Amino acid sequence: MSIQISHLNVVIENLKILEDIHFTIPKDTFTSIVAPSGAGKSTLLKTLTGVQPMTSGTIKVDDQKVTGLHTAFSYMPQEDMLLPWLSVYQNVTLYQKINHLAIDEEQVRDYLDIFGLNGYEHFLPEQLSGGMKQRTALLRTIMNPSSYLLLDEPFGALDAMTRGQMQDWMLKLPKKAKRTTLLVTHDIE
C-alpha cells in the first residue's frame, strides 16, 4: 500500500500551482513536505483528497487510480473546521457517529489525555484557545480510521512545548496505528 503521484499538474485560473510533481509515499511511514507559503502544499493535499481537481497526472492509492473524492484519506485542513455547536467529545467522535460505528471510549479517553484535552470534553470550540482547537481538530482527524492521514500545518497554532509533544506522538503513530501520514508545513521546526 502506498500513495503514488506522477506527472501531477494543477492549474487554477491560468496559474500553475503544481507542475509535474512525482513522488511515492510508502505504506506506514511518516512523510513531511516542508516548503514556503504559497508553494502549493495545501493544493497538493486538496488534490489528493479530490476536493481540488487535478489538471493532469495520475494519483494511485494502493495501486488503484484515484479520480474524484477518495475515502482512503483523513484530511486536516489548516483551518480547524470544528463544528461550533458540538463539544470537543462530539467533534472528535464525529466520524464514528456519522458512520454509525461503535466508539472506543477507552481510546477516546487515552487520546484526549495525550492531546491535553482531558477535562475539556464538554467544552464548545468557542470556549477553547486556538491551540486547543488545533489539537481537537487533529484528534478528530486521527479518530477517522482511514489508512492515510493528510495534515496541513497541524502544529501551526500550538505553543513550542505542546508542538514538541504532538510531533513526538505523531512520529510514533504510523507504527502504532498502521497509518501512512503526509504532513505539509512551512515550519522547518
Coordinates of N, CA and C in Angstrom, one line a residue:
M1 N 0.8 -1.2 0.0 CA 0.0 0.0 0.0 C 0.9 1.2 0.0
S2 N 0.5 2.2 -0.8 CA 1.3 3.4 -0.9 C 0.5 4.5 -1.7
I3 N 1.0 5.7 -1.6 CA 0.4 6.7 -2.4 C 1.5 7.0 -3.5
Q4 N 1.1 7.0 -4.8 CA 2.0 7.2 -5.9 C 1.4 8.4 -6.7
I5 N 2.3 9.4 -6.9 CA 1.9 10.6 -7.7 C 2.8 10.7 -8.8
S6 N 2.3 10.8 -10.0 CA 3.2 11.0 -11.2 C 2.6 12.0 -12.2
H7 N 3.5 12.9 -12.6 CA 3.1 13.9 -13.6 C 1.9 14.8 -13.2
L8 N 1.8 15.0 -11.9 CA 0.7 15.8 -11.3 C 0.8 17.3 -11.7
N9 N -0.2 17.8 -12.3 CA -0.3 19.2 -12.6 C -1.6 19.8 -12.1
V10 N -1.6 21.0 -11.5 CA -2.8 21.7 -11.1 C -2.7 23.1 -11.6
V11 N -3.6 23.5 -12.4 CA -3.7 24.9 -12.9 C -5.0 25.5 -12.4
I12 N -4.9 26.6 -11.7 CA -6.1 27.3 -11.3 C -6.1 28.7 -11.8
E13 N -7.2 29.1 -12.6 CA -7.3 30.4 -13.2 C -6.0 30.7 -14.0
N14 N -5.5 29.8 -14.8 CA -4.4 30.0 -15.7 C -3.0 30.2 -14.9
L15 N -3.0 29.8 -13.6 CA -1.8 29.9 -12.8 C -1.4 28.5 -12.5
K16 N -0.2 28.1 -12.8 CA 0.3 26.8 -12.5 C 0.7 26.7 -11.0
I17 N -0.1 25.9 -10.3 CA 0.1 25.8 -8.8 C 1.0 24.6 -8.5
L18 N 0.8 23.5 -9.2 CA 1.6 22.3 -9.1 C 2.0 21.9 -10.5
E19 N 3.3 21.7 -10.7 CA 3.8 21.4 -12.1 C 4.7 20.1 -12.1
D20 N 4.2 19.1 -12.7 CA 4.9 17.8 -13.0 C 5.5 17.2 -11.7
I21 N 4.6 17.0 -10.7 CA 5.0 16.5 -9.4 C 5.1 15.0 -9.5
H22 N 6.1 14.4 -8.9 CA 6.3 12.9 -8.8 C 6.8 12.6 -7.5
F23 N 6.2 11.6 -6.8 CA 6.7 11.0 -5.6 C 5.9 9.8 -5.2
T24 N 6.5 9.0 -4.3 CA 5.8 7.9 -3.7 C 5.9 7.9 -2.2
I25 N 4.9 7.6 -1.5 CA 4.9 7.6 -0.1 C 4.6 6.1 0.3
P26 N 5.6 5.4 0.8 CA 5.5 4.0 1.2 C 4.5 3.9 2.4
K27 N 3.9 2.7 2.5 CA 2.9 2.3 3.5 C 3.6 2.5 4.9
D28 N 2.7 2.9 5.8 CA 3.1 3.0 7.3 C 4.3 3.9 7.5
T29 N 4.4 5.0 6.8 CA 5.5 5.9 7.0 C 5.0 7.3 7.4
F30 N 5.9 8.1 7.9 CA 5.6 9.5 8.2 C 6.4 10.3 7.2
T31 N 5.8 11.1 6.4 CA 6.5 11.9 5.4 C 6.1 13.4 5.6
S32 N 7.1 14.2 5.6 CA 6.9 15.7 5.7 C 7.3 16.3 4.4
I33 N 6.5 17.3 4.0 CA 6.9 18.2 2.9 C 7.0 19.6 3.5
V34 N 8.2 20.1 3.5 CA 8.5 21.5 4.0 C 8.8 22.4 2.8
A35 N 8.0 23.5 2.7 CA 8.1 24.4 1.6 C 7.5 25.8 2.1
P36 N 8.0 26.8 1.4 CA 7.5 28.1 1.8 C 6.0 28.3 1.6
S37 N 5.4 29.3 2.2 CA 4.0 29.6 2.0 C 3.8 29.9 0.5
G38 N 2.7 29.5 -0.1 CA 2.4 29.7 -1.5 C 3.0 28.7 -2.4
A39 N 3.7 27.7 -1.9 CA 4.3 26.7 -2.8 C 3.4 25.7 -3.4
G40 N 2.2 25.6 -2.9 CA 1.2 24.6 -3.4 C 1.0 23.4 -2.4
K41 N 1.5 23.5 -1.2 CA 1.3 22.4 -0.3 C -0.2 22.0 0.0
S42 N -0.9 23.0 0.3 CA -2.4 22.8 0.6 C -3.1 22.3 -0.6
T43 N -2.7 22.9 -1.8 CA -3.3 22.4 -3.0 C -3.0 20.9 -3.3
L44 N -1.8 20.5 -3.0 CA -1.4 19.1 -3.1 C -2.4 18.2 -2.3
L45 N -2.6 18.6 -1.0 CA -3.4 17.8 -0.2 C -4.9 17.8 -0.7
K46 N -5.4 18.9 -1.0 CA -6.7 19.0 -1.6 C -6.9 18.2 -2.8
T47 N -5.8 18.2 -3.6 CA -5.9 17.4 -4.9 C -5.9 15.9 -4.6
L48 N -5.1 15.5 -3.6 CA -5.1 14.1 -3.2 C -6.5 13.6 -2.7
T49 N -7.2 14.5 -2.0 CA -8.5 14.1 -1.4 C -9.6 14.2 -2.5
G50 N -9.3 14.9 -3.6 CA -10.3 15.1 -4.7 C -11.1 16.4 -4.5
V51 N -10.8 17.1 -3.5 CA -11.5 18.4 -3.3 C -11.1 19.4 -4.4
Q52 N -9.8 19.4 -4.8 CA -9.3 20.2 -5.9 C -9.0 19.3 -7.0
P53 N -9.7 19.5 -8.2 CA -9.4 18.6 -9.3 C -8.0 18.9 -9.9
M54 N -7.4 17.8 -10.3 CA -6.1 18.0 -11.0 C -6.3 18.3 -12.4
T55 N -5.3 19.0 -13.0 CA -5.4 19.3 -14.4 C -5.0 18.1 -15.3
S56 N -3.9 17.5 -14.8 CA -3.4 16.3 -15.5 C -2.5 15.5 -14.5
G57 N -2.2 14.3 -14.8 CA -1.4 13.4 -14.0 C -2.1 12.3 -13.4
T58 N -1.5 11.5 -12.6 CA -2.0 10.3 -12.0 C -1.8 10.3 -10.5
I59 N -2.8 9.9 -9.8 CA -2.7 9.6 -8.4 C -3.2 8.2 -8.2
K60 N -2.3 7.4 -7.5 CA -2.7 6.0 -7.2 C -2.6 5.8 -5.7
V61 N -3.6 5.2 -5.2 CA -3.6 4.8 -3.8 C -3.8 3.2 -3.7
D62 N -2.8 2.6 -3.2 CA -2.8 1.1 -3.1 C -3.0 0.5 -4.5
D63 N -2.2 1.1 -5.5 CA -2.2 0.7 -6.9 C -3.5 0.9 -7.6
Q64 N -4.5 1.6 -7.0 CA -5.7 2.0 -7.7 C -5.7 3.4 -8.1
K65 N -6.0 3.7 -9.3 CA -6.1 5.1 -9.8 C -7.2 5.8 -9.1
V66 N -6.9 7.0 -8.6 CA -7.9 7.8 -7.9 C -8.4 8.9 -8.8
T67 N -9.7 9.0 -8.8 CA -10.4 10.2 -9.5 C -11.5 10.6 -8.6
G68 N -11.6 11.9 -8.4 CA -12.6 12.5 -7.6 C -12.4 12.3 -6.1
L69 N -13.4 12.4 -5.3 CA -13.2 12.3 -3.9 C -12.9 10.9 -3.5
H70 N -12.0 10.8 -2.5 CA -11.5 9.5 -2.1 C -11.6 9.3 -0.6
T71 N -12.1 8.2 -0.2 CA -12.4 7.9 1.2 C -11.2 7.3 2.0
A72 N -10.1 7.0 1.3 CA -8.9 6.4 1.9 C -8.2 7.5 2.8
F73 N -8.5 8.7 2.6 CA -7.8 9.8 3.3 C -8.6 10.4 4.4
S74 N -7.9 10.7 5.5 CA -8.5 11.5 6.6 C -7.7 12.8 6.5
Y75 N -8.3 13.9 6.2 CA -7.7 15.2 5.9 C -7.9 16.3 6.9
M76 N -6.9 16.9 7.4 CA -7.0 18.0 8.3 C -6.5 19.3 7.6
P77 N -7.4 20.2 7.2 CA -7.0 21.4 6.6 C -6.4 22.4 7.6
Q78 N -5.8 23.5 7.1 CA -5.2 24.4 8.0 C -6.2 25.0 9.0
E79 N -7.4 25.3 8.6 CA -8.4 25.8 9.5 C -9.0 24.6 10.3
D80 N -9.3 24.9 11.5 CA -9.7 23.8 12.4 C -11.0 23.1 12.0
M81 N -11.9 23.8 11.3 CA -13.2 23.2 10.8 C -14.0 22.5 11.8
L82 N -13.9 22.9 13.1 CA -14.7 22.2 14.1 C -16.1 22.7 14.0
L83 N -17.1 21.9 14.3 CA -18.5 22.2 14.3 C -18.8 23.0 15.6
P84 N -19.1 24.3 15.5 CA -19.2 25.1 16.7 C -20.3 24.7 17.7
W85 N -21.3 23.9 17.3 CA -22.4 23.5 18.2 C -22.1 22.2 18.8
L86 N -21.0 21.6 18.5 CA -20.6 20.3 19.1 C -19.5 20.4 20.1
S87 N -19.5 19.6 21.1 CA -18.5 19.7 22.2 C -17.2 19.1 21.6
V88 N -16.1 19.2 22.4 CA -14.9 18.5 22.0 C -15.1 17.1 21.7
Y89 N -15.7 16.4 22.7 CA -16.0 15.0 22.5 C -16.8 14.7 21.3
Q90 N -17.9 15.4 21.0 CA -18.7 15.2 19.8 C -17.9 15.5 18.6
N91 N -17.1 16.5 18.6 CA -16.2 16.8 17.4 C -15.3 15.6 17.1
V92 N -14.6 15.1 18.1 CA -13.6 14.1 17.9 C -14.2 12.7 17.6
T93 N -15.4 12.5 17.9 CA -16.1 11.2 17.6 C -17.1 11.4 16.5
L94 N -17.0 12.5 15.7 CA -18.0 12.8 14.7 C -18.0 11.7 13.6
Y95 N -16.8 11.2 13.2 CA -16.7 10.2 12.1 C -17.5 8.9 12.5
Q96 N -17.3 8.5 13.8 CA -18.0 7.3 14.3 C -19.5 7.5 14.3
K97 N -19.9 8.7 14.7 CA -21.4 9.0 14.8 C -22.0 9.0 13.4
I98 N -21.4 9.7 12.5 CA -21.9 9.8 11.2 C -22.0 8.4 10.5
N99 N -21.0 7.6 10.7 CA -21.0 6.3 10.1 C -21.5 5.2 11.0
H100 N -22.2 5.5 12.0 CA -22.9 4.6 12.9 C -21.9 3.5 13.4
L101 N -20.7 3.9 13.8 CA -19.7 3.0 14.3 C -19.6 3.1 15.8
A102 N -19.2 2.0 16.4 CA -19.0 2.0 17.9 C -17.9 2.9 18.2
I103 N -18.0 3.6 19.4 CA -17.0 4.5 19.8 C -16.2 3.7 20.9
D104 N -14.9 3.6 20.7 CA -14.0 3.0 21.7 C -13.7 4.1 22.8
E105 N -14.5 4.0 23.8 CA -14.4 5.1 24.9 C -13.0 5.1 25.5
E106 N -12.4 3.9 25.7 CA -11.0 3.9 26.3 C -10.0 4.6 25.4
Q107 N -10.1 4.3 24.1 CA -9.2 5.0 23.1 C -9.5 6.5 23.2
V108 N -10.7 6.9 23.2 CA -11.1 8.4 23.2 C -10.5 9.0 24.5
R109 N -10.6 8.4 25.6 CA -10.0 8.9 26.9 C -8.5 9.0 26.8
D110 N -7.9 7.9 26.2 CA -6.4 7.9 26.1 C -6.0 9.1 25.2
Y111 N -6.6 9.2 24.1 CA -6.3 10.3 23.1 C -6.5 11.7 23.7
L112 N -7.7 11.9 24.4 CA -7.9 13.2 25.0 C -6.8 13.5 26.0
D113 N -6.3 12.5 26.7 CA -5.2 12.7 27.6 C -3.9 13.1 26.9
I114 N -3.6 12.3 25.9 CA -2.4 12.6 25.1 C -2.4 14.0 24.5
F115 N -3.6 14.4 24.0 CA -3.7 15.7 23.4 C -4.0 16.8 24.3
G116 N -3.9 16.6 25.6 CA -4.1 17.6 26.6 C -5.5 18.2 26.6
L117 N -6.5 17.3 26.3 CA -7.9 17.8 26.3 C -8.7 17.1 27.3
N118 N -8.1 16.3 28.2 CA -8.8 15.7 29.3 C -9.4 16.8 30.2
G119 N -10.7 16.7 30.5 CA -11.4 17.7 31.3 C -12.1 18.7 30.4
Y120 N -11.9 18.7 29.1 CA -12.5 19.7 28.2 C -13.5 19.0 27.3
E121 N -13.8 17.8 27.5 CA -14.7 17.0 26.7 C -16.0 17.7 26.3
H122 N -16.6 18.4 27.3 CA -17.9 19.1 27.1 C -17.8 20.5 26.7
F123 N -16.6 21.0 26.5 CA -16.4 22.4 26.1 C -16.8 22.5 24.6
L124 N -17.4 23.7 24.2 CA -17.6 24.0 22.8 C -16.4 24.7 22.2
P125 N -16.2 24.6 20.9 CA -15.0 25.2 20.3 C -14.8 26.7 20.7
E126 N -15.8 27.5 20.9 CA -15.7 28.9 21.3 C -15.1 29.1 22.6
Q127 N -15.1 28.0 23.5 CA -14.6 28.1 24.8 C -13.1 27.7 24.9
L128 N -12.5 27.3 23.7 CA -11.2 26.8 23.7 C -10.2 27.8 23.1
S129 N -8.9 27.7 23.5 CA -7.9 28.5 22.9 C -7.6 28.0 21.5
G130 N -6.9 28.8 20.7 CA -6.5 28.4 19.4 C -5.8 27.1 19.3
G131 N -4.8 26.9 20.3 CA -4.1 25.7 20.3 C -4.9 24.5 20.7
M132 N -5.9 24.7 21.5 CA -6.8 23.6 21.9 C -7.7 23.2 20.8
K133 N -8.2 24.2 20.0 CA -9.0 23.9 18.8 C -8.1 23.1 17.8
Q134 N -6.9 23.5 17.6 CA -6.0 22.8 16.7 C -5.8 21.3 17.1
R135 N -5.6 21.1 18.4 CA -5.4 19.7 18.9 C -6.7 18.9 18.8
T136 N -7.9 19.6 19.0 CA -9.2 18.9 18.8 C -9.3 18.5 17.3
A137 N -9.0 19.4 16.4 CA -9.1 19.1 15.0 C -8.2 18.0 14.6
L138 N -7.0 18.0 15.1 CA -6.0 16.9 14.8 C -6.5 15.6 15.4
L139 N -7.0 15.6 16.6 CA -7.6 14.4 17.2 C -8.7 13.9 16.4
R140 N -9.6 14.7 15.9 CA -10.8 14.3 15.1 C -10.3 13.6 13.8
T141 N -9.2 14.2 13.2 CA -8.7 13.6 12.0 C -8.1 12.2 12.3
I142 N -7.4 12.1 13.4 CA -6.8 10.8 13.8 C -7.9 9.7 14.1
M143 N -9.0 10.2 14.7 CA -10.1 9.2 15.1 C -10.8 8.6 13.8
N144 N -10.6 9.2 12.7 CA -11.1 8.7 11.4 C -10.2 7.5 11.1
P145 N -10.7 6.3 11.0 CA -9.8 5.1 10.8 C -9.2 4.9 9.4
S146 N -9.2 5.9 8.6 CA -8.7 5.7 7.2 C -7.2 5.3 7.3
S147 N -6.7 4.8 6.2 CA -5.3 4.3 6.2 C -4.3 5.4 6.0
Y148 N -4.8 6.6 5.5 CA -3.9 7.7 5.2 C -4.3 9.0 5.9
L149 N -3.4 9.6 6.5 CA -3.6 10.9 7.1 C -2.9 12.0 6.3
L150 N -3.7 13.0 6.0 CA -3.1 14.2 5.3 C -3.3 15.4 6.2
L151 N -2.2 16.0 6.6 CA -2.2 17.0 7.6 C -1.6 18.3 7.1
D152 N -2.4 19.4 7.1 CA -1.9 20.7 6.6 C -1.6 21.6 7.8
E153 N -0.4 21.8 8.0 CA 0.1 22.7 9.1 C -0.6 22.4 10.4
P154 N -0.5 21.1 10.9 CA -1.3 20.7 12.1 C -0.8 21.3 13.4
F155 N 0.5 21.8 13.4 CA 1.0 22.4 14.6 C 1.1 23.9 14.6
G156 N 0.5 24.5 13.7 CA 0.7 26.0 13.5 C 0.2 26.8 14.7
A157 N -0.8 26.4 15.4 CA -1.4 27.2 16.5 C -0.9 26.7 17.8
L158 N 0.1 25.8 17.9 CA 0.5 25.3 19.1 C 1.7 26.0 19.7
D159 N 1.8 26.1 21.0 CA 3.0 26.6 21.6 C 4.1 25.6 21.5
A160 N 5.4 26.0 21.7 CA 6.5 25.2 21.4 C 6.5 23.9 22.2
M161 N 6.2 23.9 23.4 CA 6.2 22.7 24.2 C 5.2 21.7 23.7
T162 N 3.9 22.1 23.5 CA 2.9 21.3 23.0 C 3.2 20.8 21.6
R163 N 3.7 21.6 20.8 CA 4.1 21.2 19.4 C 5.1 20.1 19.5
G164 N 6.1 20.2 20.4 CA 7.1 19.1 20.5 C 6.5 17.8 20.9
Q165 N 5.6 17.9 21.9 CA 4.9 16.7 22.4 C 4.1 16.0 21.3
M166 N 3.3 16.9 20.5 CA 2.5 16.4 19.4 C 3.4 15.8 18.3
Q167 N 4.5 16.4 18.0 CA 5.4 15.9 17.0 C 5.9 14.6 17.3
D168 N 6.3 14.4 18.6 CA 6.9 13.1 19.1 C 5.8 12.1 19.0
W169 N 4.6 12.4 19.4 CA 3.5 11.4 19.3 C 3.1 11.1 17.9
M170 N 3.1 12.1 17.0 CA 2.8 11.8 15.6 C 3.8 10.9 14.9
L171 N 5.1 11.1 15.3 CA 6.1 10.2 14.7 C 5.9 8.8 15.1
K172 N 5.3 8.5 16.2 CA 5.1 7.1 16.6 C 3.8 6.5 16.0
L173 N 2.9 7.4 15.5 CA 1.6 7.0 15.1 C 1.7 5.9 13.9
P174 N 2.5 6.1 12.9 CA 2.4 5.1 11.8 C 2.7 3.7 12.3
K175 N 3.6 3.5 13.2 CA 3.9 2.2 13.8 C 2.8 1.7 14.7
K176 N 2.2 2.6 15.5 CA 1.2 2.2 16.5 C -0.1 1.8 15.7
A177 N -0.5 2.7 14.8 CA -1.8 2.6 14.2 C -1.8 2.1 12.7
K178 N -0.6 1.7 12.2 CA -0.6 1.2 10.8 C -1.2 2.2 9.9
R179 N -0.7 3.5 9.9 CA -1.2 4.5 9.1 C 0.0 5.2 8.4
T180 N -0.3 5.6 7.2 CA 0.6 6.4 6.4 C 0.2 7.9 6.6
T181 N 1.2 8.7 6.9 CA 1.0 10.1 7.2 C 1.8 11.0 6.3
L182 N 1.1 12.0 5.7 CA 1.7 13.1 4.9 C 1.4 14.4 5.6
L183 N 2.4 15.0 6.1 CA 2.3 16.3 6.7 C 3.0 17.4 5.9
V184 N 2.3 18.5 5.6 CA 2.9 19.6 4.9 C 3.0 20.8 5.9
T185 N 4.1 21.5 5.8 CA 4.3 22.7 6.6 C 5.3 23.6 6.0
H186 N 5.3 24.9 6.5 CA 6.3 25.8 6.1 C 7.3 26.0 7.2
D187 N 7.0 25.3 8.3 CA 7.9 25.5 9.5 C 8.9 24.4 9.6
I188 N 10.2 24.7 9.5 CA 11.2 23.7 9.5 C 11.4 23.0 10.9
E189 N 10.9 23.6 11.9 CA 11.0 23.0 13.2 C 10.0 21.9 13.4

